[in-house]
mmCIF file of C-alpha atoms and ligand atoms in Angstrom:
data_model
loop_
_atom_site.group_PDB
_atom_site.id
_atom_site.type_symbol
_atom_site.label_atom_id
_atom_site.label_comp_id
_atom_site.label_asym_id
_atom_site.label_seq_id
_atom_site.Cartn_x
_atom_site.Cartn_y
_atom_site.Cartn_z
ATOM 1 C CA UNK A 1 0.000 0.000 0.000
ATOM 2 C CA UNK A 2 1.225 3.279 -1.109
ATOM 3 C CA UNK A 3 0.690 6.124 1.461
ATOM 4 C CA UNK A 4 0.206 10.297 0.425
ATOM 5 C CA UNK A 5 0.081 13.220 2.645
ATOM 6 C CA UNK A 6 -2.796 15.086 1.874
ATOM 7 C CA UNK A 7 -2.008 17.966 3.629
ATOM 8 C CA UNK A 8 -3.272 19.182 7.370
ATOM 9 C CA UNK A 9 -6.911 18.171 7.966
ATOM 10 C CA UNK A 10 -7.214 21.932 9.818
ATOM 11 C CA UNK A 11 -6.022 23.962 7.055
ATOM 12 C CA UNK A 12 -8.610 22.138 4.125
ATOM 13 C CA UNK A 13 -11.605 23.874 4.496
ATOM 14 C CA UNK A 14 -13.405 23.672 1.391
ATOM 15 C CA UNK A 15 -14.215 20.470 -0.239
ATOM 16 C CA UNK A 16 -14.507 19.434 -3.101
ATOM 17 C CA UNK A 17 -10.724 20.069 -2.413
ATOM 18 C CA UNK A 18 -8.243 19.768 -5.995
ATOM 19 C CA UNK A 19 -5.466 17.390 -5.510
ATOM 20 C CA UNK A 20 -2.665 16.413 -8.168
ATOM 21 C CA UNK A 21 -0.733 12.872 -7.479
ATOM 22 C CA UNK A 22 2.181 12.104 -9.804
ATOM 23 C CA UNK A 23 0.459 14.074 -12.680
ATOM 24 C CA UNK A 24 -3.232 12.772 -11.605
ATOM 25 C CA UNK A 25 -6.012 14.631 -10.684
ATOM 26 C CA UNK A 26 -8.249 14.028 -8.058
ATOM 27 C CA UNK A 27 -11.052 15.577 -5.353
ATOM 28 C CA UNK A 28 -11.009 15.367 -1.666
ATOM 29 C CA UNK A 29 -14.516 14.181 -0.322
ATOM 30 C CA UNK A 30 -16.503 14.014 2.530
ATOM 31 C CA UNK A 31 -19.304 12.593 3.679
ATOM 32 C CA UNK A 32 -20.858 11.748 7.465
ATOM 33 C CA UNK A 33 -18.436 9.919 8.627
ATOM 34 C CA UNK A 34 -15.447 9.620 6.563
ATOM 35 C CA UNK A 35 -13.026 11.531 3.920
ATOM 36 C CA UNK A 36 -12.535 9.727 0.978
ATOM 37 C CA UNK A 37 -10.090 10.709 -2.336
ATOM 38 C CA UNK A 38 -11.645 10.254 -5.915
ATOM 39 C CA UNK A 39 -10.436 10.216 -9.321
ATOM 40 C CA UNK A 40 -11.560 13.360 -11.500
ATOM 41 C CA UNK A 41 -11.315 10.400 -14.268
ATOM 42 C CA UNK A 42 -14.779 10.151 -15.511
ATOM 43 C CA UNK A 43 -15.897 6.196 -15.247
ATOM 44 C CA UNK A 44 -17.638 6.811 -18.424
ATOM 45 C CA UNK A 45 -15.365 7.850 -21.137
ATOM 46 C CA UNK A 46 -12.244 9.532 -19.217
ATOM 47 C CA UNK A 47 -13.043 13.261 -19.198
ATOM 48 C CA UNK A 48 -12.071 15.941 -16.534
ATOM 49 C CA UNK A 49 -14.742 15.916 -13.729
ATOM 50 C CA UNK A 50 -15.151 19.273 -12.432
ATOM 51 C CA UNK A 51 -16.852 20.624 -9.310
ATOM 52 C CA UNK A 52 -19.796 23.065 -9.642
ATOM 53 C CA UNK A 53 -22.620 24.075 -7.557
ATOM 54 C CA UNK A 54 -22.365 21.302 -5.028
ATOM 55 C CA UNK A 55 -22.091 18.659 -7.755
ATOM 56 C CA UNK A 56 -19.101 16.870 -9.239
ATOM 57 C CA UNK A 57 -19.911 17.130 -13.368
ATOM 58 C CA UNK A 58 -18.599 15.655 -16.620
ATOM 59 C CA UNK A 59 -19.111 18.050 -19.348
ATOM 60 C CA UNK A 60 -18.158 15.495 -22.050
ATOM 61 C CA UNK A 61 -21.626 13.543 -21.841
ATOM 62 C CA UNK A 62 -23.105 15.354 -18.915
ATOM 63 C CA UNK A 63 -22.673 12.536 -15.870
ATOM 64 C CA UNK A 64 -23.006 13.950 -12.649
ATOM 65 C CA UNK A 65 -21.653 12.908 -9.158
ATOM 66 C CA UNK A 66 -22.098 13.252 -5.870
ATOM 67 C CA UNK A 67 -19.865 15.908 -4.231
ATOM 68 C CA UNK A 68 -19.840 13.615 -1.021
ATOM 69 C CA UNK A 69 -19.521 10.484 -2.375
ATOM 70 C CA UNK A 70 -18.970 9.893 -6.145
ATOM 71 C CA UNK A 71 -21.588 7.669 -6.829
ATOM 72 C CA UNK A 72 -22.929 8.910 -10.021
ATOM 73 C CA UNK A 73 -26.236 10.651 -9.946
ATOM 74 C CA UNK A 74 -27.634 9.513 -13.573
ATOM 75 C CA UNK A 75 -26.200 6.009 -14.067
ATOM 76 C CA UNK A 76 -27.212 3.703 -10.644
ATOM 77 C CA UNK A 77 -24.059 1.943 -9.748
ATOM 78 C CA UNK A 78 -21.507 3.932 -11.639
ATOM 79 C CA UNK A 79 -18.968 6.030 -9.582
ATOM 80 C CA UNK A 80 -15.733 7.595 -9.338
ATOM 81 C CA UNK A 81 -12.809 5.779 -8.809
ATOM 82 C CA UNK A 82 -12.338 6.305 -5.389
ATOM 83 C CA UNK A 83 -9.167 5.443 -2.207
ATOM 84 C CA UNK A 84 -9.283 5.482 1.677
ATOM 85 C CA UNK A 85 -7.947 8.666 3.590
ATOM 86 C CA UNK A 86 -7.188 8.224 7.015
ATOM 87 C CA UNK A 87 -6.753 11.097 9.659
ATOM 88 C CA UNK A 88 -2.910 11.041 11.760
ATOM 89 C CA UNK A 89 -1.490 13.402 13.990
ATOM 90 C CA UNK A 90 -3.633 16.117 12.464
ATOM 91 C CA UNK A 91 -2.845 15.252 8.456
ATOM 92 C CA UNK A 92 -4.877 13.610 5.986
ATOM 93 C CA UNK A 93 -3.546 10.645 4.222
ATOM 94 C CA UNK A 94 -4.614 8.567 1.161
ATOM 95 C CA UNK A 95 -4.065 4.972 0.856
ATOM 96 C CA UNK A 96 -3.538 3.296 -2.509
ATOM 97 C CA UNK A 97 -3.714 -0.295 -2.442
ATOM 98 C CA UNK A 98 -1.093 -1.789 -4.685
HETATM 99 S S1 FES B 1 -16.859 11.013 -20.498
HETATM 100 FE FE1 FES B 1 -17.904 11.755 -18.755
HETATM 101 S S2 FES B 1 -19.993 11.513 -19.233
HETATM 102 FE FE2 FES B 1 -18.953 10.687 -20.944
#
């Protein structure tokens, strides 16, 4: 398992949050109970997701996602590619299983 520093849990405020890994793009989530990191990949044909007005979007084919989540709001079952993020000592942390 590969583990990334996210940055200080404290200092992220807004989410959707923008994230580059190793020349990938991805959004910081949150929902109730738990942060989660998703791929800005879209599941359907691999364009940009972007975040506007609450919603994650694909302006490709026009697939929209949950901005907590990423389960896809017009395909049941469909969703963003998505990897644990723990809390320590005050930082956020993704984990990408190998
Ligand atoms: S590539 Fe995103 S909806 Fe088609």
């Amino acid at each position: 398992m590969k583990e990334v520093i996210l940055g200080m849990e404290a200092e992220i405020t807004e989410l959707p949050y923008e994230i580059k890994i190793d020349r990938m793009f991805y959004y910081l989530l949150k929902d109730e109970e738990s942060y989660r990191l998703v791929s800005r990949a879209c599941p359907h044909a691999g364009a940009l997701i972007e975040a506007e007005d609450g919603e994650l979007v694909c302006y490709m084919h026009g697939w929209c996602f949950d901005a907590h989540t990423g389960d896809c709001l017009n395909i049941p079952g469909k969703r963003l590619d998505a990897y644990g993020v723990i809390a320590r000592e005050g930082q956020l942390i993704a984990q990408f299983q190998d």
